[in-house]
XYZ file of C-alpha atoms in Angstrom:
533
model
C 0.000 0.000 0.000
C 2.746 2.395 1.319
C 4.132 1.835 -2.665
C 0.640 2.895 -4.423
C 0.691 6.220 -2.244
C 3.692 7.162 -3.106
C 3.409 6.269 -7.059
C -0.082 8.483 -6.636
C 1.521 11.444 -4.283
C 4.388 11.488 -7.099
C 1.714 11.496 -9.790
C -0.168 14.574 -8.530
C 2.511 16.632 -7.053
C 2.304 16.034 -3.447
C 0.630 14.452 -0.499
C -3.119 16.294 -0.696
C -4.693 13.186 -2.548
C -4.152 9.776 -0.435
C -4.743 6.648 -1.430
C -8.701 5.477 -0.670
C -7.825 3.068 1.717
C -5.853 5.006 4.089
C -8.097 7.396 4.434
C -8.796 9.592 1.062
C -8.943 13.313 1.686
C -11.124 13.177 -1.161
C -13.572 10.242 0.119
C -14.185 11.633 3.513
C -17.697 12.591 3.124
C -18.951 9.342 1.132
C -16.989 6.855 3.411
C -17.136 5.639 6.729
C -14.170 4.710 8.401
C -14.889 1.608 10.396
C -12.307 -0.506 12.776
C -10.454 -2.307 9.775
C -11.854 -0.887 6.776
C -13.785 1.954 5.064
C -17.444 1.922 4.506
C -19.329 3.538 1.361
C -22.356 4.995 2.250
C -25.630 5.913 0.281
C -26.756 8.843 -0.961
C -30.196 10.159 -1.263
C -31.488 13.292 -0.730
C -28.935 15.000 -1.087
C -27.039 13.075 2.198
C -24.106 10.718 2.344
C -25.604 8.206 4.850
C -24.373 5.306 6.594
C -26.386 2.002 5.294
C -28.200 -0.273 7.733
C -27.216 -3.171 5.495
C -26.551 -6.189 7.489
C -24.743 -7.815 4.170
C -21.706 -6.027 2.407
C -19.164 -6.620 -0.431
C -15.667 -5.650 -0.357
C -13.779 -4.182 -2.670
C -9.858 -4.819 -3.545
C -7.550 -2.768 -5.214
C -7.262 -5.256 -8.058
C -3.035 -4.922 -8.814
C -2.798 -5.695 -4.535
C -6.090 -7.429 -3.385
C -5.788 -4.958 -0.467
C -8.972 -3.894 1.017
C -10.014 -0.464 -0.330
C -14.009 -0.345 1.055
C -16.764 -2.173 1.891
C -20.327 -1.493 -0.278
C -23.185 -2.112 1.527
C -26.182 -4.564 -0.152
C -28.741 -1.856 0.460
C -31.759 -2.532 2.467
C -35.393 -2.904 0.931
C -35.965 0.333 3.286
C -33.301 2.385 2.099
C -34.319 1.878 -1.817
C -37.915 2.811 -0.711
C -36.637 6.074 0.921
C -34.274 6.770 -2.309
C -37.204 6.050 -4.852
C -39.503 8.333 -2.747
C -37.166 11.203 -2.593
C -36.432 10.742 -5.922
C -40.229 11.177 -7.001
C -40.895 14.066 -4.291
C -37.577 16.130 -6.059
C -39.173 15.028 -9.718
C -42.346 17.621 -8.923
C -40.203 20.834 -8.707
C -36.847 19.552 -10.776
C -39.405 19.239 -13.707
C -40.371 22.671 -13.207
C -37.173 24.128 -13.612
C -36.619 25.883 -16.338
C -33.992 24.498 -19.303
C -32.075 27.327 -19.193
C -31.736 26.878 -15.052
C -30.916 22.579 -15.895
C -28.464 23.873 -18.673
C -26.205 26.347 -16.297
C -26.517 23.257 -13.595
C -24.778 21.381 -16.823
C -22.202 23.950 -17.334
C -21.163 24.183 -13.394
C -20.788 20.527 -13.095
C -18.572 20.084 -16.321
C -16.801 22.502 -14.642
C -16.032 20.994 -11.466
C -15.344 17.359 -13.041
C -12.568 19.034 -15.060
C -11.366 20.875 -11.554
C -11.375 17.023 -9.880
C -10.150 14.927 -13.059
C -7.107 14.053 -10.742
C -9.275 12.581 -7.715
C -11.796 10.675 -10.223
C -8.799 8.882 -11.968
C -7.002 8.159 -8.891
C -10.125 6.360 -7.481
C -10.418 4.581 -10.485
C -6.776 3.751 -10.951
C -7.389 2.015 -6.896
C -10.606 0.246 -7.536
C -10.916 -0.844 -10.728
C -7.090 -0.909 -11.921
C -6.340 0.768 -15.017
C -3.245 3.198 -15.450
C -3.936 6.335 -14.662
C -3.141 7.865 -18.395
C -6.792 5.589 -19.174
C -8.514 6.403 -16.424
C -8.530 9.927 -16.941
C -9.606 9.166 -20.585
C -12.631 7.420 -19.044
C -13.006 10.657 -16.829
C -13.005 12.897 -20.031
C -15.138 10.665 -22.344
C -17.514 11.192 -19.782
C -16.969 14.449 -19.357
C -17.970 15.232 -22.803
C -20.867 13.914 -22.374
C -21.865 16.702 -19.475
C -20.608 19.322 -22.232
C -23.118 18.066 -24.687
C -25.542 18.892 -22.193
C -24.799 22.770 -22.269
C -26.487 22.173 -25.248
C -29.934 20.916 -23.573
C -32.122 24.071 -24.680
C -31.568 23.281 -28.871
C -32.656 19.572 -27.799
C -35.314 19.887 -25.976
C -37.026 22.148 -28.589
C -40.329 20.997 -29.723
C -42.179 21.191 -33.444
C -45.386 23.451 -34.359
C -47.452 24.004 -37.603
C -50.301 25.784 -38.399
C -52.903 22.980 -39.566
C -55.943 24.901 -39.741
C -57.350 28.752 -39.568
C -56.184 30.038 -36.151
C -55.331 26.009 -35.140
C -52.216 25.066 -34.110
C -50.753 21.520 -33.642
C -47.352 21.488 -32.061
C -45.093 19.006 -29.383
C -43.558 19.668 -26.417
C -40.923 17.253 -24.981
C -41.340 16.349 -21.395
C -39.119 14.229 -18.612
C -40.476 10.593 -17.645
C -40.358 11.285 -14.368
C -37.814 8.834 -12.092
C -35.121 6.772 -13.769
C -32.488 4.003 -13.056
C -28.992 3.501 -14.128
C -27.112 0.333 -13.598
C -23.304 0.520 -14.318
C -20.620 -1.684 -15.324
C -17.266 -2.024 -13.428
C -15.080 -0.796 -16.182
C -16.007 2.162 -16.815
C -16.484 3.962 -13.201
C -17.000 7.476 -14.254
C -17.646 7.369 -17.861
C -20.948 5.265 -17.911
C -22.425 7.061 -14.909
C -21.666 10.100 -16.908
C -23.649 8.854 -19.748
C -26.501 8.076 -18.190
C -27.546 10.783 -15.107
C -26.296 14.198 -16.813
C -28.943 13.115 -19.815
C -31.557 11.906 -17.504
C -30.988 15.382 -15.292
C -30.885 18.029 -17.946
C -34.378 17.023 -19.310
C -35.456 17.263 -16.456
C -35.812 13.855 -14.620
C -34.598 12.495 -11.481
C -32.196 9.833 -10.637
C -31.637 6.475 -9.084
C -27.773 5.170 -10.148
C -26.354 1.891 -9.310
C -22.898 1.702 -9.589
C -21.018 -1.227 -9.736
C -20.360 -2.661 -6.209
C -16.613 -3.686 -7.336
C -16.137 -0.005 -8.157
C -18.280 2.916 -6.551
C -16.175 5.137 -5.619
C -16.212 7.555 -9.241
C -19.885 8.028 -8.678
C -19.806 9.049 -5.727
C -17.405 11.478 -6.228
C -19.583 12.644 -8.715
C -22.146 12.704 -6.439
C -20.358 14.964 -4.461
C -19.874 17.438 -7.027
C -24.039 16.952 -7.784
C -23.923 18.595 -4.442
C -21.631 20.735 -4.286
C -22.756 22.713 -7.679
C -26.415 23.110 -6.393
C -27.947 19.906 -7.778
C -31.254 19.663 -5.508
C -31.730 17.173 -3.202
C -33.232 14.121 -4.557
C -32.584 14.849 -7.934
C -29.778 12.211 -8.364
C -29.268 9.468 -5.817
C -26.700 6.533 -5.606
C -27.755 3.021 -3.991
C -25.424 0.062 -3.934
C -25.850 -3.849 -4.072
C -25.969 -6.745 -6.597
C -29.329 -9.272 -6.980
C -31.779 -7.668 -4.891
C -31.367 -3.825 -5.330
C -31.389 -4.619 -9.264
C -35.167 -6.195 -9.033
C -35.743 -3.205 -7.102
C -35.274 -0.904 -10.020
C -36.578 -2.623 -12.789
C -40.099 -3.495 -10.733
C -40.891 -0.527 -8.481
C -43.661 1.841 -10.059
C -42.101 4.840 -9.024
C -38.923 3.983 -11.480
C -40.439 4.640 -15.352
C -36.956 3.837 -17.253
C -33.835 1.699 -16.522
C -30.680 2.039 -18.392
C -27.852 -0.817 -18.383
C -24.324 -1.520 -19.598
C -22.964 -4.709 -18.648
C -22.874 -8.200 -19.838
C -25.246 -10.595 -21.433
C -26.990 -12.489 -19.176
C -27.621 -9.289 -16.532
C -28.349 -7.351 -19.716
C -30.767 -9.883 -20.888
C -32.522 -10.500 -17.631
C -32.441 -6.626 -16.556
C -34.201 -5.375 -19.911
C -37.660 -8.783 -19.553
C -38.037 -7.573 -16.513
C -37.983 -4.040 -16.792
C -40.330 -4.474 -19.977
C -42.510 -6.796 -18.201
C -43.292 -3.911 -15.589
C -43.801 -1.676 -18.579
C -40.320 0.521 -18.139
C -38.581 1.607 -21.108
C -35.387 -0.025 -20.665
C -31.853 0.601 -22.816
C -29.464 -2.223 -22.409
C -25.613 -1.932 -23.927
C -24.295 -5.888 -23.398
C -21.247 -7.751 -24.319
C -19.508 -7.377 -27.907
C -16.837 -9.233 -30.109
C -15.383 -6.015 -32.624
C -13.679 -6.901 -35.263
C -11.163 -5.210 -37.613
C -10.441 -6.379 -40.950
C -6.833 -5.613 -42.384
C -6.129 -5.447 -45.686
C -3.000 -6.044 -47.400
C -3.248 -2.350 -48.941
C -3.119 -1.020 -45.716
C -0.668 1.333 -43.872
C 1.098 -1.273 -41.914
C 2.756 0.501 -39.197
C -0.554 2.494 -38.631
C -2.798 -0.376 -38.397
C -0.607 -2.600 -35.850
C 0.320 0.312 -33.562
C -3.872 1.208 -34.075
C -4.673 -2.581 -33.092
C -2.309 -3.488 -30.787
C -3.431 -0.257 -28.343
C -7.290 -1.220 -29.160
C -6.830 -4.658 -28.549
C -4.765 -4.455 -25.019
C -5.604 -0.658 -23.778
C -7.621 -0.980 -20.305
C -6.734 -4.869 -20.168
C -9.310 -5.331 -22.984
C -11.971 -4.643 -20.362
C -13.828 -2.175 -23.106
C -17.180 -2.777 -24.829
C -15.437 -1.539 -27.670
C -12.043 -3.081 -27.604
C -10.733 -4.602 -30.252
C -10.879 -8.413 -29.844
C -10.693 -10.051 -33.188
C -8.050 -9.588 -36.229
C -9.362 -10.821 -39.178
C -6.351 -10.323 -41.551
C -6.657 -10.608 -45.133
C -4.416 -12.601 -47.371
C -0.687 -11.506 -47.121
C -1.346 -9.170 -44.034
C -1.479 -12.401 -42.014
C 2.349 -12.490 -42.546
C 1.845 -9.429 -39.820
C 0.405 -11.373 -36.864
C 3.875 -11.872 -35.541
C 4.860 -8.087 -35.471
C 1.866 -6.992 -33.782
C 2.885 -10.083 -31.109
C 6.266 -8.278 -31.423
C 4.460 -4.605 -30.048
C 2.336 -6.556 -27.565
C 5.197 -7.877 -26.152
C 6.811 -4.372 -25.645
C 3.777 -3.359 -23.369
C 4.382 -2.849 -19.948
C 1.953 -4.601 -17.627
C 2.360 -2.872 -14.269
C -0.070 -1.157 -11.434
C -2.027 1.742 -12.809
C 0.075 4.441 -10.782
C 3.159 3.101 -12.448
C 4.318 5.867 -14.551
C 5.298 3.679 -17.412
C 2.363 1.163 -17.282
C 0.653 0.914 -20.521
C -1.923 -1.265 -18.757
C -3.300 -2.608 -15.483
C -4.929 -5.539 -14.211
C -8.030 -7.197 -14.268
C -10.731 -6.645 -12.650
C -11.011 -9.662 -9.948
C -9.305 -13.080 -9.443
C -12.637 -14.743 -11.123
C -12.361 -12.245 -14.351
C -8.348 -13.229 -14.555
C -9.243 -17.182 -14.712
C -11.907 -17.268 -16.515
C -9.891 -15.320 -19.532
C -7.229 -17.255 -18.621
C -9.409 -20.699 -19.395
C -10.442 -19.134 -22.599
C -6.608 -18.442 -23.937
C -6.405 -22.455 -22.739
C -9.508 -23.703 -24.833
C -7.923 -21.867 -28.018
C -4.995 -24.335 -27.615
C -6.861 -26.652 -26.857
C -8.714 -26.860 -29.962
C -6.346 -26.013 -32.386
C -5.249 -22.625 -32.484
C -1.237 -21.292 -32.069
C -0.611 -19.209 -28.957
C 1.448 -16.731 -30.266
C 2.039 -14.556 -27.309
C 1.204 -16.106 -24.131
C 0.318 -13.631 -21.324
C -0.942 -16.316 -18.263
C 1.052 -16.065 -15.381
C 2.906 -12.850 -15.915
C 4.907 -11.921 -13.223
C 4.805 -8.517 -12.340
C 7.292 -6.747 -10.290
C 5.946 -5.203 -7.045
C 2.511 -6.736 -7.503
C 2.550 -10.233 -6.901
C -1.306 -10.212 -5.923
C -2.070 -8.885 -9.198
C -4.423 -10.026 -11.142
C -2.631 -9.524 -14.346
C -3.010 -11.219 -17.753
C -0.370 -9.901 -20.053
C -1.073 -9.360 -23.720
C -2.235 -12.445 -25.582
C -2.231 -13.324 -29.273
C -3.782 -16.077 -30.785
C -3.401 -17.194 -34.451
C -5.262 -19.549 -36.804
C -8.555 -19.122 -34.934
C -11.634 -20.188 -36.902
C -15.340 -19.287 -36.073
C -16.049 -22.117 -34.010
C -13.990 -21.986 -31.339
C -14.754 -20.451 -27.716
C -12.146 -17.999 -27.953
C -13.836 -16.474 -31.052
C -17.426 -17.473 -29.890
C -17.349 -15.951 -26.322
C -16.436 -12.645 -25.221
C -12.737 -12.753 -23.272
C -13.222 -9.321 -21.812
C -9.352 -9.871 -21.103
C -6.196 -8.143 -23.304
C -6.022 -11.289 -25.926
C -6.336 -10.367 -29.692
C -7.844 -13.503 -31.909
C -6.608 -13.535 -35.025
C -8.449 -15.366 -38.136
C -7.207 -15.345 -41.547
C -9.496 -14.525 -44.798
C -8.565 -14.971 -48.620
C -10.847 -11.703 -49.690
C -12.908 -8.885 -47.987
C -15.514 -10.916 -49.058
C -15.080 -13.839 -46.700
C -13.911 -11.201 -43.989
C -17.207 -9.322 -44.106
C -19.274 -13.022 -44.178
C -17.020 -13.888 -41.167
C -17.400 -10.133 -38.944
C -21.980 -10.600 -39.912
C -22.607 -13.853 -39.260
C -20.849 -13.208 -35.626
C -24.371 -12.314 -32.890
C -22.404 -9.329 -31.949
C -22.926 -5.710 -33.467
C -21.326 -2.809 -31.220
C -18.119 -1.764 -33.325
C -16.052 -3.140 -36.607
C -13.416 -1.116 -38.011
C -11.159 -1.926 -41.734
C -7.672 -1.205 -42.404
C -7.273 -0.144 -46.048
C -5.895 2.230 -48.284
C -8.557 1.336 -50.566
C -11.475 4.149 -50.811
C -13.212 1.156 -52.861
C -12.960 -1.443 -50.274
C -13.864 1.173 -47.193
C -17.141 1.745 -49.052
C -18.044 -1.230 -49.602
C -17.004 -2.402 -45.897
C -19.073 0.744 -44.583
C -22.132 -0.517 -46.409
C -22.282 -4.303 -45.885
C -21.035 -4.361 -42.324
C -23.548 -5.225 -40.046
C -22.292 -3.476 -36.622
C -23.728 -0.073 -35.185
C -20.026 1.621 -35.013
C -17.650 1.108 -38.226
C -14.214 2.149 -38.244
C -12.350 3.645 -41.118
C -8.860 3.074 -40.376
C -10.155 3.491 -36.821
C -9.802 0.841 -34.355
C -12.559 1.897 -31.857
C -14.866 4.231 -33.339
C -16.845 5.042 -30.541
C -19.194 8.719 -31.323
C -18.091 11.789 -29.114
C -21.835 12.677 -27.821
C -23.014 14.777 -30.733
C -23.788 11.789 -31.965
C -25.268 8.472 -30.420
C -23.689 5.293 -29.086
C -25.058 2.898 -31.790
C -24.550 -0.673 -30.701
C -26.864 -3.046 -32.652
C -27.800 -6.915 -33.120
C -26.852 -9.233 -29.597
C -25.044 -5.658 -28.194
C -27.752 -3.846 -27.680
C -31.470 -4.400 -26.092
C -33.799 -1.609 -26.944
C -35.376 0.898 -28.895
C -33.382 3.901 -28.277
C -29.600 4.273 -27.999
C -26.924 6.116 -25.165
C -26.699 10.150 -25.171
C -26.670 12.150 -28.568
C -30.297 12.922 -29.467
C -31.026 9.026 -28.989
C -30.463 9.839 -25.316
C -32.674 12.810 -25.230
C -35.371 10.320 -26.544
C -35.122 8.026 -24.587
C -35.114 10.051 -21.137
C -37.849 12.451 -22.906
C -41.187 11.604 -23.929
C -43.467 14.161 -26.690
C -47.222 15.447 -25.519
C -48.947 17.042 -28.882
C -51.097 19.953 -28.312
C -53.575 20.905 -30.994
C -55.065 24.722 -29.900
C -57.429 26.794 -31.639
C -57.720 30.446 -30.868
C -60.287 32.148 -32.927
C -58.959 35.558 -34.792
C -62.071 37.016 -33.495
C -62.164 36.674 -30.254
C -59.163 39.113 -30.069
C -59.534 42.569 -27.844
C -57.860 45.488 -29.682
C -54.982 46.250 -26.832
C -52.696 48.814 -26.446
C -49.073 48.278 -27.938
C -46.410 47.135 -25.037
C -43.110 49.096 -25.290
C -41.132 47.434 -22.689
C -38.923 44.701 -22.980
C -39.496 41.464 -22.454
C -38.209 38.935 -20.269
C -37.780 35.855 -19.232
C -37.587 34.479 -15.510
């Protein structure tokens, strides 16, 4: 521990941010410190409380497996209270005016970018990536909040004149209380694109973080508070099973959003649509990238090797499968080659290029998968099990993998690794590439390596994924646009943030008025000006 806080006082310049488990400066108001270990509390109504949980899960810095906090399983009560506050703040949050939701916007963009520092270094401690990533999850995020400084253009409505003196025109109103459930690895960014959207239309909030890493949101939380963000508006509960039936049943709650994997994904979007909740569900992925033997080599392979490896692979949209194209296969070796160059260290390292894995069960279970590839046929290239990694020998690190002569039917192409191991198939022609990259159940993101105008075209238009890259490995939309996921990826009608996410936390009422020309009173003319409160 005594290492970590030094490698994190070094990286800020000092000793005013401490590690989370010694007793953050930073955490202070959302922890409790108990006898051996720090507590994270609720909040609702605008309070950090202490939970009356009688069941908790820890949390372990994943490079040490040293205690960092304990989340509580939050009681049946507890939800109650947070749902009812959470309806209670909807009646005058609603009310607010766009222009009042949009400066709330601006001031909390503003104080995200003032804490950057403290939200990576909890991430870095909880969920283990290097601290160069986690403040990219920070910022991704964070542009998400700026979009929302742009809440008065998208909540604007349409009118026409159908008739003489009839109007017909839509306004766009919030649902009323909503739920977020959040993956582990993405801490601050997912939060970020789900309660900011829900908030500036005017909704309030119930967010679930991820129990194995809370302690982004609730730093976030804190800043909710500390920029004037009503009580009740946005409110954090923790747990697993129990709290998640508690969102996607109770009355109060009209949508639930989700990112996570398949099965929770799956079983979190029936039941939500079973008690008649509009429910958005991101799940797991297998992106693909075609390479071409036209294409810039040294920029594809750098491109594929960070996609593929970046944040341990633990990414929606990293980049799991190679498909390489007649003689680019001869490069599967050199991108082992750059893989093997990557150091695998703790996040506060200041060379690391990536971190651990998320938990001892995530580690084997990847681990298993780079096994079964052997095991039925495939050639290990680069073999990352049992790494060892100086000054962390609790990690759970999986160095960088690379498998060659994968086919479609094995379990390291069928399943999701969510590990840093890049599959690599071989194709004769784009043609057998694409049939490969459509026929897979996934959809979230495929990207091409070409010089080829031609072949990009025709890639753009016959892929079947939501996100295509052009010579860009994870071609995720900055928040003007939407997060597109499609086929097994994605549950729903309505995609993340952009004007999909204004949809989906919005919902249009259609006014038809008719004010007859002559009922008008002649009135004097006004000569002041007007305004706007």
């Amino acid at each position: 521990m005594n290492r970590q806080l030094r490698l994190l006082q070094r990286a800020f310049g000092g000793s005013g941010i401490k590690h989370r488990a010694t007793g953050a400066c930073f955490t202070s108001a959302y922890t409790t410190t108990a006898a051996d270990s720090q507590q994270t509390k609720l909040f609702i109504n605008g309070q950090f409380i202490d939970s009356q949980a009688s069941e908790w899960i820890d949390v372990r810095n994943p490079a040490t497996q040293e205690l960092v906090t304990r989340v509580p399983k939050t009681t049946g009560k507890e939800l109650d209270e947070a749902a009812h506050n959470a309806q209670l703040a909807f009646h005058d949050w609603r009310r607010t005016s766009v222009i009042s939701r949009q400066r709330k916007m601006l001031d909390l963009q503003h104080a995200i970018r003032t804490h950057m520092d403290e939200l990576a270094s909890s991430i870095v401690t909880e969920q283990g990536k290097v601290l160069s990533d986690a403040k990219g999850d920070v910022m991704r995020g964070l542009q998400v909040v700026e979009s929302m400084a742009g809440i008065s253009d998208l909540m604007l409505g349409t009118k026409l004149e159908v008739a003489a003196d009839m109007d017909t025109y839509t306004v766009r109103e919030p649902l009323g209380v909503v739920a977020g459930i959040c993956p582990f690895n993405f801490p601050a960014m997912i939060p970020l694109w789900m309660f900011p959207v829900a908030l500036a239309t005017g909704n309030t909030c119930l967010l679930k973080p991820s129990e194995r890493d809370p302690g982004a949101a609730m730093l976030l939380a804190k800043l909710c508070n500390d920029v004037g963000i009503p009580p009740g508006v946005l409110n954090i509960v923790h747990g697993a099973h129990d709290t998640v039936n508690f969102l996607t049943a109770d009355p109060r709650i009209r949508a639930v959003s989700f990112v996570g994997g398949d099965k929770a994904g799956r079983y979190i979007y029936e039941r939500s649509a079973q008690n008649g909740k509009r429910c958005q569900a991101n799940m797991g992925a297998k992106n693909h990238a075609i390479v071409l033997p036209d294409a810039n080599k040294e920029h594809a392979l750098n491109a594929i090797a960070g996609a593929a490896f970046g944040a341990a692979g633990q990414r929606c949209m990293a980049l799991s499968v190679g498909v390489f194209v007649g003689e680019a296969g001869d490069w599967i070796g050199e991108i082992a080659e750059r893989a093997k160059a990557l150091k695998v260290s703790g996040g506060f390292e200041p060379d690391a290029d990536l971190g651990p894995m998320i938990s001892p069960e995530a580690l084997a279970r990847a681990e298993s998968l780079v096994q079964a590839a052997a095991d039925d046929g495939a050639t290990v290239v680069l073999d990352g099990r049992g790494i060892s990694v100086p000054g962390y020998p609790n990690g759970n690190f999986l160095g960088p993998t690379v498998i060659d002569h994968a086919s479609a039917g094995m379990r390291c192409y069928t399943e999701e690794i969510f590990g840093p191991v890049l599959t690599c198939i071989r194709a004769n022609s784009l043609d057998e590439a694409l049939e490969l990259v459509n026929a897979n159940r996934y959809g979230n993101g495929a990207s091409i390596f070409t010089r080829s105008g031609a072949c990009a075209r025709k890639f753009q238009s016959q892929v079947e994924a939501g996100q295509v890259g052009i010579n860009v490995p994870i071609p995720v939309p900055l928040p003007m646009f939407s997060f597109t996921g499609n086929k097994g990826s994605f549950l729903g009608d309505t995609n993340f943030y952009g004007r999909s996410g204004i949809n989906f936390y919005t919902q249009l009422k259609t006014v038809t008025s008719l004010w007859r020309k002559e009922d008008a009173d002649d009135k004097n003319a006004a000569v002041h000006m007007p305004t706007i409160h």
